[in-house]
Amino acid sequence: MADTTNLSDPSDAEGATKAVDAPQRHRTEPIPGTLTEISGYPKKLKIYKLEASPYWWVRTFHNGKVYRRSTKTEVKRDATIFARSFYDQVISGRVMAPQREKDVVTFAKVAAAMMKSKKAQAARGDLTDMTYKIMDYRLKKTILPALGSREIASIHFEDMEELLNDLSHQNLTGSTINGYMKTAKSVFTYAYKCRDIPSVPHFPSVDADHQPRGYFTKQEYRRMCDRAEELIGSRFEYRKLMNDKGEEQLGQLFAEGDTKDGRLIRKTTITQELLDLIIFATNSYVRPTDIKNLQHKHVTVVREEHIYLRLNPPETKGHNEPFVTMEKAVEIYERLTAHNKKLGRPTGPEAYVFFPNYETRDYALKELERQFAVLMWDLNYGKGPNGEQRTIYSLRHTCFMFRLMYGEKIDHVTLARNGRTSPEMIDRHYASHLRGEDNIEMLQSRRPKKKAAAKKGAKGQ
C-alpha cells in the first residue's frame, strides 16, 4: 500500500532522549557553515544565510561599522554578484552608514512601546485581556525574531512578504496568518502615529479563510481506536522512490518488508501511546502542545459527584486557566501512567505523561505525529469529506464536535472557556459543521404549557 502524501522528512535523531544543552541560535544570526567569503574582495565581505529569511544576506565592515543587507535571492551565484556591488557602494559612500544604536528606532522598540499602551488599554477595559495576550504571543513567537532588530523605517513591502512566506510554511490557517500580519501592521501604525516613520508600508494580502476544522465522526473515531490497537507492535517504513528519470520523489509509507526499493528515511513502530493519545485527546480538549508539555504535576484526579481530570498545563495561545476533561480521560491517564511505570519510566510529579523517556519534548511529539500519520494513511483518513487536513490537532476538534453534537444544553461560552479558546472560534470553526439534523431532538423540543404545569403542581400539593 503506497501513498504520496507529503509527510515531514526530518531525519531520525538517534539519542533523542538526551537533553540539548547548547544555547539556541537567534533566527537572525548566520547559520554555521554558510558564511562565505567573496573571491577577490577583503575577507570582511561575506554572504550567509539565516533562519529568519529564505534569502542570502551580505555583511561587511567599513570605518568601524557593520553594514548588512538582504540580497533578495536564494541563488548563491546571484547573491555573490549582489555582494560585490554592495561592497563597492559602501566603500564609495553610496550606502548610508548605520545609525548609532541609541538613534535607531527598531521594530522591537516600537513593539514594546505599543504593547505598553495596549496593556494600559486592557487595564481600562478598552481591550480584552485575551486580545492583549494573543498579540503578545504572536509578537514574541514569530514577528520579533524576524523583524525585531531591524530599523523600522527600513522595513518595506518585500520584507513583509518575506514574513508572510515564513508564516505560510508553519502549517497555520489563513485566518491565523492574517492575525499575525495584522499584529505586525499595528506596530507600523503605532510608529506612524508616533512620527517614527513617514508612512505605513504596503502589506501583502492574505486570504483569511474560515475553513471549518477537520474532525472525525463517531464511526471514524471508533474505527481509529480499533485499528490503533490492532497495529500495536507493527512497523512501517518511510521511503523515497526514484522516477524513470532517476529523480527522487516525495516520501511514501510502506509496511515493513513490503519493498526494498528507494531510500529508507526512517522506520516507525506503532505503540500503546498512539491509542491512549487518541482517546485522551478526544476526551480532554488538549492541544498538541499540551500533550508535549503535560507533566503529572499538571494533572489532578477529581473523584466527587463527577469524575474527571483537572488539567493545568503551561500557557498556550495566551490561555493559562485550568480545564476539565471527560470521565474517560481519567481511565486513560491512569492506564498510561501504569504503562510507563511498568516499563521503568519516571512517573513522578516532574515526569511527562506521554513518552517521559524522551527528554527532548519536540521529538516526543514528533514520534506521536509520525505514528498518527501512519494510522491516517492506513485508514485513508488523512483528509475529511471537504478536503480538510486531519492531524493530531483534529482530535481536539473532535472533542469539541462531540460535545456540541452529543452534549446536553452545552453553551458556547462554557465550552470555549474550558477549551482555552473563544466563543467566536467555537462558532466559526466548530459549530459551522453542525447541521440542524444533528440536534433534531433539541429543535423539536417544546416547553411545557403553563396551564398544564400549574395543574400538575396543584395535584402534587
PDB file of N, CA, C and O in Angstrom, residues 248-276:
ATOM      1  N   GLU A 248      14.508  11.637  -7.284  1.00  0.00           N
ATOM      2  CA  GLU A 248      13.874  11.187  -6.057  1.00  0.00           C
ATOM      3  C   GLU A 248      12.511  11.860  -5.886  1.00  0.00           C
ATOM      4  O   GLU A 248      12.381  13.061  -6.071  1.00  0.00           O
ATOM      5  N   GLN A 249      11.520  11.059  -5.527  1.00  0.00           N
ATOM      6  CA  GLN A 249      10.149  11.545  -5.404  1.00  0.00           C
ATOM      7  C   GLN A 249       9.787  11.835  -3.945  1.00  0.00           C
ATOM      8  O   GLN A 249      10.588  11.639  -3.034  1.00  0.00           O
ATOM      9  N   LEU A 250       8.562  12.306  -3.748  1.00  0.00           N
ATOM     10  CA  LEU A 250       8.072  12.521  -2.395  1.00  0.00           C
ATOM     11  C   LEU A 250       8.057  11.206  -1.621  1.00  0.00           C
ATOM     12  O   LEU A 250       7.906  10.133  -2.197  1.00  0.00           O
ATOM     13  N   GLY A 251       8.217  11.308  -0.310  1.00  0.00           N
ATOM     14  CA  GLY A 251       8.254  10.111   0.507  1.00  0.00           C
ATOM     15  C   GLY A 251       6.941   9.348   0.499  1.00  0.00           C
ATOM     16  O   GLY A 251       5.864   9.938   0.346  1.00  0.00           O
ATOM     17  N   GLN A 252       7.037   8.032   0.650  1.00  0.00           N
ATOM     18  CA  GLN A 252       5.861   7.172   0.703  1.00  0.00           C
ATOM     19  C   GLN A 252       5.987   6.220   1.888  1.00  0.00           C
ATOM     20  O   GLN A 252       7.088   5.847   2.289  1.00  0.00           O
ATOM     21  N   LEU A 253       4.839   5.818   2.419  1.00  0.00           N
ATOM     22  CA  LEU A 253       4.805   4.868   3.525  1.00  0.00           C
ATOM     23  C   LEU A 253       4.588   3.447   3.009  1.00  0.00           C
ATOM     24  O   LEU A 253       3.836   3.233   2.049  1.00  0.00           O
ATOM     25  N   PHE A 254       5.247   2.503   3.669  1.00  0.00           N
ATOM     26  CA  PHE A 254       5.084   1.096   3.350  1.00  0.00           C
ATOM     27  C   PHE A 254       5.091   0.305   4.651  1.00  0.00           C
ATOM     28  O   PHE A 254       5.775   0.676   5.607  1.00  0.00           O
ATOM     29  N   ALA A 255       4.353  -0.792   4.681  1.00  0.00           N
ATOM     30  CA  ALA A 255       4.500  -1.726   5.797  1.00  0.00           C
ATOM     31  C   ALA A 255       5.889  -2.327   5.690  1.00  0.00           C
ATOM     32  O   ALA A 255       6.393  -2.579   4.591  1.00  0.00           O
ATOM     33  N   GLU A 256       6.540  -2.551   6.822  1.00  0.00           N
ATOM     34  CA  GLU A 256       7.909  -3.067   6.814  1.00  0.00           C
ATOM     35  C   GLU A 256       7.960  -4.387   6.044  1.00  0.00           C
ATOM     36  O   GLU A 256       7.168  -5.298   6.272  1.00  0.00           O
ATOM     37  N   GLY A 257       8.909  -4.482   5.105  1.00  0.00           N
ATOM     38  CA  GLY A 257       9.077  -5.695   4.319  1.00  0.00           C
ATOM     39  C   GLY A 257       8.338  -5.702   3.006  1.00  0.00           C
ATOM     40  O   GLY A 257       8.551  -6.587   2.168  1.00  0.00           O
ATOM     41  N   ASP A 258       7.466  -4.707   2.778  1.00  0.00           N
ATOM     42  CA  ASP A 258       6.697  -4.675   1.532  1.00  0.00           C
ATOM     43  C   ASP A 258       7.589  -4.360   0.332  1.00  0.00           C
ATOM     44  O   ASP A 258       7.297  -4.785  -0.783  1.00  0.00           O
ATOM     45  N   THR A 259       8.642  -3.587   0.533  1.00  0.00           N
ATOM     46  CA  THR A 259       9.531  -3.231  -0.579  1.00  0.00           C
ATOM     47  C   THR A 259      10.913  -2.882  -0.036  1.00  0.00           C
ATOM     48  O   THR A 259      11.053  -2.484   1.124  1.00  0.00           O
ATOM     49  N   LYS A 260      11.910  -3.071  -0.905  1.00  0.00           N
ATOM     50  CA  LYS A 260      13.270  -2.640  -0.597  1.00  0.00           C
ATOM     51  C   LYS A 260      13.697  -1.520  -1.543  1.00  0.00           C
ATOM     52  O   LYS A 260      14.843  -1.073  -1.531  1.00  0.00           O
ATOM     53  N   ASP A 261      12.754  -1.063  -2.378  1.00  0.00           N
ATOM     54  CA  ASP A 261      13.059  -0.016  -3.352  1.00  0.00           C
ATOM     55  C   ASP A 261      13.259   1.326  -2.661  1.00  0.00           C
ATOM     56  O   ASP A 261      12.739   1.572  -1.566  1.00  0.00           O
ATOM     57  N   GLY A 262      13.991   2.215  -3.339  1.00  0.00           N
ATOM     58  CA  GLY A 262      14.139   3.575  -2.856  1.00  0.00           C
ATOM     59  C   GLY A 262      15.055   3.694  -1.648  1.00  0.00           C
ATOM     60  O   GLY A 262      15.669   2.731  -1.192  1.00  0.00           O
ATOM     61  N   ARG A 263      15.121   4.898  -1.129  1.00  0.00           N
ATOM     62  CA  ARG A 263      15.988   5.204   0.015  1.00  0.00           C
ATOM     63  C   ARG A 263      15.165   5.194   1.294  1.00  0.00           C
ATOM     64  O   ARG A 263      14.171   5.914   1.410  1.00  0.00           O
ATOM     65  N   LEU A 264      15.571   4.405   2.267  1.00  0.00           N
ATOM     66  CA  LEU A 264      14.875   4.334   3.550  1.00  0.00           C
ATOM     67  C   LEU A 264      15.187   5.582   4.363  1.00  0.00           C
ATOM     68  O   LEU A 264      16.348   5.880   4.639  1.00  0.00           O
ATOM     69  N   ILE A 265      14.147   6.320   4.745  1.00  0.00           N
ATOM     70  CA  ILE A 265      14.325   7.536   5.535  1.00  0.00           C
ATOM     71  C   ILE A 265      14.224   7.227   7.027  1.00  0.00           C
ATOM     72  O   ILE A 265      15.060   7.643   7.817  1.00  0.00           O
ATOM     73  N   ARG A 266      13.213   6.478   7.411  1.00  0.00           N
ATOM     74  CA  ARG A 266      13.041   6.137   8.824  1.00  0.00           C
ATOM     75  C   ARG A 266      12.052   4.978   8.949  1.00  0.00           C
ATOM     76  O   ARG A 266      11.328   4.648   8.003  1.00  0.00           O
ATOM     77  N   LYS A 267      12.034   4.394  10.136  1.00  0.00           N
ATOM     78  CA  LYS A 267      11.056   3.369  10.485  1.00  0.00           C
ATOM     79  C   LYS A 267      10.224   3.867  11.658  1.00  0.00           C
ATOM     80  O   LYS A 267      10.733   4.578  12.519  1.00  0.00           O
ATOM     81  N   THR A 268       8.968   3.509  11.666  1.00  0.00           N
ATOM     82  CA  THR A 268       8.057   3.909  12.739  1.00  0.00           C
ATOM     83  C   THR A 268       7.359   2.679  13.297  1.00  0.00           C
ATOM     84  O   THR A 268       6.799   1.889  12.538  1.00  0.00           O
ATOM     85  N   THR A 269       7.391   2.526  14.607  1.00  0.00           N
ATOM     86  CA  THR A 269       6.706   1.421  15.280  1.00  0.00           C
ATOM     87  C   THR A 269       5.476   1.960  16.000  1.00  0.00           C
ATOM     88  O   THR A 269       5.565   2.946  16.727  1.00  0.00           O
ATOM     89  N   ILE A 270       4.339   1.319  15.788  1.00  0.00           N
ATOM     90  CA  ILE A 270       3.107   1.738  16.464  1.00  0.00           C
ATOM     91  C   ILE A 270       3.135   1.228  17.906  1.00  0.00           C
ATOM     92  O   ILE A 270       3.366   0.043  18.149  1.00  0.00           O
ATOM     93  N   THR A 271       2.889   2.120  18.844  1.00  0.00           N
ATOM     94  CA  THR A 271       2.951   1.767  20.271  1.00  0.00           C
ATOM     95  C   THR A 271       1.608   2.022  20.957  1.00  0.00           C
ATOM     96  O   THR A 271       0.701   2.643  20.388  1.00  0.00           O
ATOM     97  N   GLN A 272       1.518   1.574  22.199  1.00  0.00           N
ATOM     98  CA  GLN A 272       0.319   1.772  23.012  1.00  0.00           C
ATOM     99  C   GLN A 272      -0.027   3.246  23.150  1.00  0.00           C
ATOM    100  O   GLN A 272      -1.195   3.634  23.261  1.00  0.00           O
ATOM    101  N   GLU A 273       1.016   4.113  23.118  1.00  0.00           N
ATOM    102  CA  GLU A 273       0.794   5.547  23.302  1.00  0.00           C
ATOM    103  C   GLU A 273      -0.132   6.141  22.238  1.00  0.00           C
ATOM    104  O   GLU A 273      -0.854   7.097  22.508  1.00  0.00           O
ATOM    105  N   LEU A 274      -0.124   5.582  21.021  1.00  0.00           N
ATOM    106  CA  LEU A 274      -0.988   6.119  19.969  1.00  0.00           C
ATOM    107  C   LEU A 274      -2.453   5.946  20.338  1.00  0.00           C
ATOM    108  O   LEU A 274      -3.244   6.886  20.230  1.00  0.00           O
ATOM    109  N   LEU A 275      -2.836   4.755  20.773  1.00  0.00           N
ATOM    110  CA  LEU A 275      -4.224   4.502  21.175  1.00  0.00           C
ATOM    111  C   LEU A 275      -4.609   5.399  22.347  1.00  0.00           C
ATOM    112  O   LEU A 275      -5.694   6.000  22.356  1.00  0.00           O
ATOM    113  N   ASP A 276      -3.715   5.498  23.335  1.00  0.00           N
ATOM    114  CA  ASP A 276      -4.017   6.334  24.502  1.00  0.00           C
ATOM    115  C   ASP A 276      -4.130   7.804  24.117  1.00  0.00           C
ATOM    116  O   ASP A 276      -4.965   8.532  24.665  1.00  0.00           O
TER     117      ASP A 276
END
